[in-house]
XYZ file of C-alpha atoms in Angstrom:
280
model
C -1.668 5.403 15.957
C -0.962 6.973 18.956
C 2.829 6.650 19.809
C 3.360 8.421 16.073
C 1.222 10.696 16.478
C 3.396 11.850 19.722
C 6.739 11.533 17.667
C 5.119 14.068 15.571
C 5.952 17.116 17.447
C 8.988 15.439 18.903
C 10.847 15.022 15.287
C 10.343 18.612 14.750
C 11.788 19.708 18.377
C 15.007 17.379 17.825
C 15.403 18.564 14.110
C 16.558 21.785 16.435
C 19.802 19.125 17.809
C 20.919 17.248 15.565
C 21.308 16.502 11.747
C 18.266 15.178 9.855
C 19.688 12.672 8.530
C 21.495 11.469 11.187
C 18.654 11.765 13.771
C 16.690 9.563 11.279
C 19.400 7.322 10.569
C 19.785 6.578 14.773
C 15.988 6.559 15.318
C 15.326 3.730 12.516
C 18.980 1.556 14.458
C 17.028 1.823 17.845
C 13.761 0.079 16.254
C 15.711 -2.978 14.263
C 17.257 -3.495 17.995
C 13.788 -3.553 19.291
C 12.767 -5.434 16.467
C 15.944 -8.210 17.191
C 15.035 -8.759 20.511
C 11.667 -9.709 19.228
C 13.490 -12.550 17.173
C 13.629 -15.947 17.545
C 16.626 -17.708 16.481
C 15.282 -19.961 13.817
C 13.855 -17.231 12.202
C 16.538 -17.064 9.100
C 16.814 -13.431 8.013
C 19.807 -14.707 6.218
C 18.186 -17.830 4.542
C 15.672 -15.761 2.649
C 15.244 -16.325 -0.817
C 16.936 -14.046 -3.643
C 13.484 -13.885 -4.845
C 12.513 -11.592 -1.464
C 16.070 -9.713 -1.231
C 14.965 -7.195 -3.782
C 11.466 -7.162 -3.036
C 12.130 -6.561 1.232
C 15.134 -3.201 -0.109
C 12.807 -1.790 -2.648
C 9.876 -2.049 0.764
C 13.174 -0.571 3.115
C 13.727 2.184 0.034
C 10.302 4.107 -0.263
C 8.413 3.057 3.842
C 11.676 3.852 5.177
C 14.588 5.625 4.087
C 12.823 7.910 1.889
C 10.396 7.962 4.828
C 11.713 9.283 6.707
C 14.386 11.450 5.084
C 11.717 13.534 3.243
C 9.491 13.654 6.089
C 11.869 14.886 8.726
C 13.842 17.175 6.610
C 9.808 18.770 5.727
C 9.088 18.982 9.140
C 11.829 20.881 9.834
C 11.044 23.486 7.302
C 7.714 23.215 7.359
C 4.998 24.018 10.386
C 3.603 21.267 12.079
C 0.069 22.842 11.295
C 0.950 21.614 6.731
C 2.689 18.446 8.158
C -0.038 17.583 9.810
C -2.910 18.256 7.388
C -0.617 16.918 4.722
C 0.087 13.345 7.049
C -4.040 12.786 6.658
C -3.409 12.117 3.238
C -1.825 9.188 3.932
C -5.819 7.396 4.338
C -7.149 8.362 0.738
C -3.310 8.095 -0.939
C -3.053 4.090 0.739
C -7.082 3.348 -1.322
C -5.622 4.631 -4.206
C -2.123 2.300 -3.603
C -4.690 -0.526 -2.595
C -6.589 0.024 -6.263
C -4.083 0.319 -8.053
C -1.253 -2.669 -7.213
C -3.440 -4.870 -5.577
C -6.425 -4.558 -7.111
C -8.812 -3.988 -3.858
C -11.869 -3.363 -3.806
C -12.551 -0.168 -2.559
C -16.413 0.079 -2.018
C -18.500 3.952 -1.269
C -18.325 2.827 2.829
C -15.008 2.717 2.595
C -15.067 6.267 0.707
C -17.023 7.878 2.529
C -15.895 6.998 5.767
C -12.369 8.688 3.969
C -14.058 11.573 3.207
C -15.825 13.024 6.723
C -12.470 10.893 7.737
C -10.682 13.613 6.214
C -12.996 16.504 6.484
C -12.586 16.557 10.789
C -8.006 16.037 10.712
C -8.887 20.031 8.499
C -11.482 21.023 10.731
C -9.366 20.191 13.756
C -5.724 22.672 11.563
C -7.508 25.048 10.130
C -9.671 26.198 12.334
C -6.452 26.752 14.714
C -5.693 30.425 15.202
C -1.798 29.529 14.675
C -2.653 28.128 10.773
C -0.110 29.624 7.815
C -1.588 27.379 5.348
C -1.135 28.807 2.509
C 2.703 29.235 3.215
C 3.161 26.252 1.097
C 6.595 25.582 0.468
C 9.864 22.776 -0.387
C 9.286 21.663 3.777
C 5.463 20.904 2.148
C 6.013 19.328 -1.192
C 8.747 16.648 0.932
C 6.149 16.056 3.378
C 3.650 14.646 0.664
C 6.856 12.857 -1.472
C 7.139 11.016 1.649
C 3.191 10.199 2.455
C 3.395 9.124 -1.903
C 6.265 6.770 -1.434
C 4.924 5.520 2.370
C 1.829 4.505 0.555
C 3.543 3.040 -2.032
C 5.654 1.253 0.455
C 2.755 -0.465 2.086
C 1.096 -1.360 -0.669
C 4.619 -3.312 -2.010
C 4.801 -5.036 1.267
C 0.722 -6.300 2.216
C 2.121 -8.624 -1.073
C 4.415 -9.482 0.738
C 3.158 -10.510 4.618
C 1.320 -13.202 2.526
C 4.262 -15.264 1.966
C 6.456 -14.531 5.841
C 5.311 -13.051 9.290
C 5.375 -9.426 10.025
C 8.156 -9.257 12.412
C 10.653 -11.061 9.769
C 9.193 -8.122 7.483
C 9.517 -5.301 9.799
C 13.156 -6.776 10.914
C 14.269 -6.942 7.503
C 12.649 -3.914 5.923
C 13.611 -1.545 9.671
C 17.454 -2.795 9.234
C 17.837 -1.976 5.455
C 16.269 1.425 5.894
C 18.207 1.925 8.775
C 21.976 0.671 7.096
C 20.909 3.140 3.835
C 19.470 6.025 5.970
C 23.389 5.664 8.152
C 24.920 5.374 4.800
C 24.195 8.702 3.706
C 25.308 10.334 6.655
C 28.351 9.127 6.127
C 28.493 9.877 3.177
C 27.245 13.191 3.410
C 30.303 13.704 6.288
C 33.183 12.294 4.101
C 31.614 14.958 0.942
C 31.340 17.848 3.220
C 34.957 16.922 6.127
C 32.670 17.859 8.924
C 30.641 15.851 10.820
C 27.217 16.327 10.952
C 25.090 18.341 14.016
C 24.580 16.489 16.875
C 23.626 17.686 20.561
C 26.065 16.892 23.813
C 23.186 16.883 26.253
C 23.146 12.938 26.864
C 19.152 13.123 27.763
C 18.545 14.273 24.187
C 19.878 10.932 23.222
C 17.821 9.082 25.024
C 15.206 11.072 23.898
C 15.770 9.918 20.476
C 16.935 6.279 21.192
C 13.697 6.056 23.261
C 11.091 7.784 20.672
C 12.798 5.721 18.149
C 12.077 2.425 19.054
C 8.525 3.099 20.326
C 7.742 4.537 16.898
C 9.669 2.612 14.048
C 10.141 -0.263 16.228
C 7.223 -1.298 18.071
C 4.609 1.596 16.035
C 5.688 -0.055 12.537
C 5.650 -4.039 13.367
C 1.942 -3.348 14.780
C 1.219 -1.497 12.169
C 2.853 -4.261 9.402
C 0.085 -6.778 11.398
C -2.934 -4.611 11.112
C -1.574 -4.342 6.695
C -1.155 -8.495 7.031
C -4.898 -8.694 9.036
C -7.216 -6.599 7.466
C -5.451 -5.188 4.517
C -4.145 -1.308 3.783
C -6.413 0.070 2.602
C -8.940 -0.965 5.580
C -6.401 -0.236 8.564
C -5.208 2.682 6.529
C -8.532 4.964 7.336
C -7.096 4.451 11.536
C -3.972 6.720 10.139
C -6.129 9.793 11.263
C -5.323 9.489 14.001
C -2.001 10.651 14.137
C -2.506 13.806 13.365
C -4.943 14.277 16.213
C -2.680 12.438 18.292
C 0.539 15.098 16.840
C -2.199 17.923 18.032
C -3.129 16.172 20.937
C 0.720 16.174 22.538
C 1.387 19.418 21.484
C -1.739 20.995 23.773
C -0.833 18.803 26.691
C 2.696 18.811 26.167
C 3.411 22.261 24.063
C 0.952 24.633 26.174
C -1.738 24.856 22.734
C -4.882 26.322 22.993
C -7.395 23.419 23.711
C -10.968 24.531 21.211
C -14.647 23.728 20.510
C -13.039 23.010 16.866
C -10.426 20.364 18.063
C -13.868 18.464 19.542
C -15.595 18.876 16.338
C -12.304 17.536 14.280
C -12.147 14.703 16.631
C -16.418 13.215 16.474
C -15.955 13.899 12.356
C -12.719 11.648 13.136
C -14.812 8.909 14.434
C -17.798 9.131 12.312
C -15.303 8.294 9.473
C -13.011 5.845 11.297
C -15.934 3.891 11.574
C -17.643 2.734 8.942
C -14.248 2.573 6.934
C -13.048 0.171 9.406
C -16.261 -2.265 8.323
C -15.580 -4.843 6.195
C -16.975 -5.233 2.926
C-alpha cells in the first residue's frame, strides 16, 4: 500500500514528461521484468490450458490495460485530491464485486469498517485548504472507471488464484497488459505519424522503470498473494492506506502542509481497517 500510495504523486509528475499511454506501457514492462526474474524455469507459462488464456487476458484488460490507461489519463487531467478520494472507493467497490461475482459473504463488521475507513480518507482530503472537489470533470470520471475496472478484474482474478499460483497469474496478467499498452502506443504513433511525447533526461527514464518495477511488479505480486490468502473483500480494506500514503508523500516531497485533519483521518483509517480485516 505504501508503494502504491507514493506512486500516485510520482505518476502525476511523470505525465508532464511522457505520453500517458507510453508511460503506462513502460512502467508495466518494468514490472513484468521484475516478476519474470522470480519465476522458476519449470513454470509452464506458455503451456497453460486454453481455458486459462482468455481468462488471463480478460483480467489483464481490466486490471492492467484499462486501469493503467484510465488512471494515468485521469490523474493527468484531474487533481491529486480528487484522484485520491475516488481511489479510496476501491474497498467499497471490491466488496460489491466480491458479493456479485463470487457470492462472498460481506458481514456487518466489514461494512462498518468500510464506512469508517472511507470517512477517514474523506476527512483527510476534504479538510485540506487546497481541496477543490467541486471541479469534477472528465478526469474524475476516468479515475472512477479505472477503479471499477480494477475491482471487477480482481474479483475474476480471485477465481484464477484458486487454480494457479500468485506469481504465475501476476506475470501472465502483467505481460498481457504491457503488450496491450505498448501496442496501443504503437498504433497511436502510426495513426498520428508522430513520435509520442517523452523526456530526453536520463534519470527521468530511471524513475519510470524503478516506479514500475516497485508498484506494478512487486506491488502486484504481493497484492495477488494477499487476495489468494484472504479474498478480495478482506484484502481490499487495506487499500485505504493508498491515499493516506499518497498524501504523506506529497507532504514529504512536495512540501505540502500537514494538519490535524491528516492525523484524525489516519486514526479513522486505522479504526476502520482493523475490524474490517478480521475473519467472520
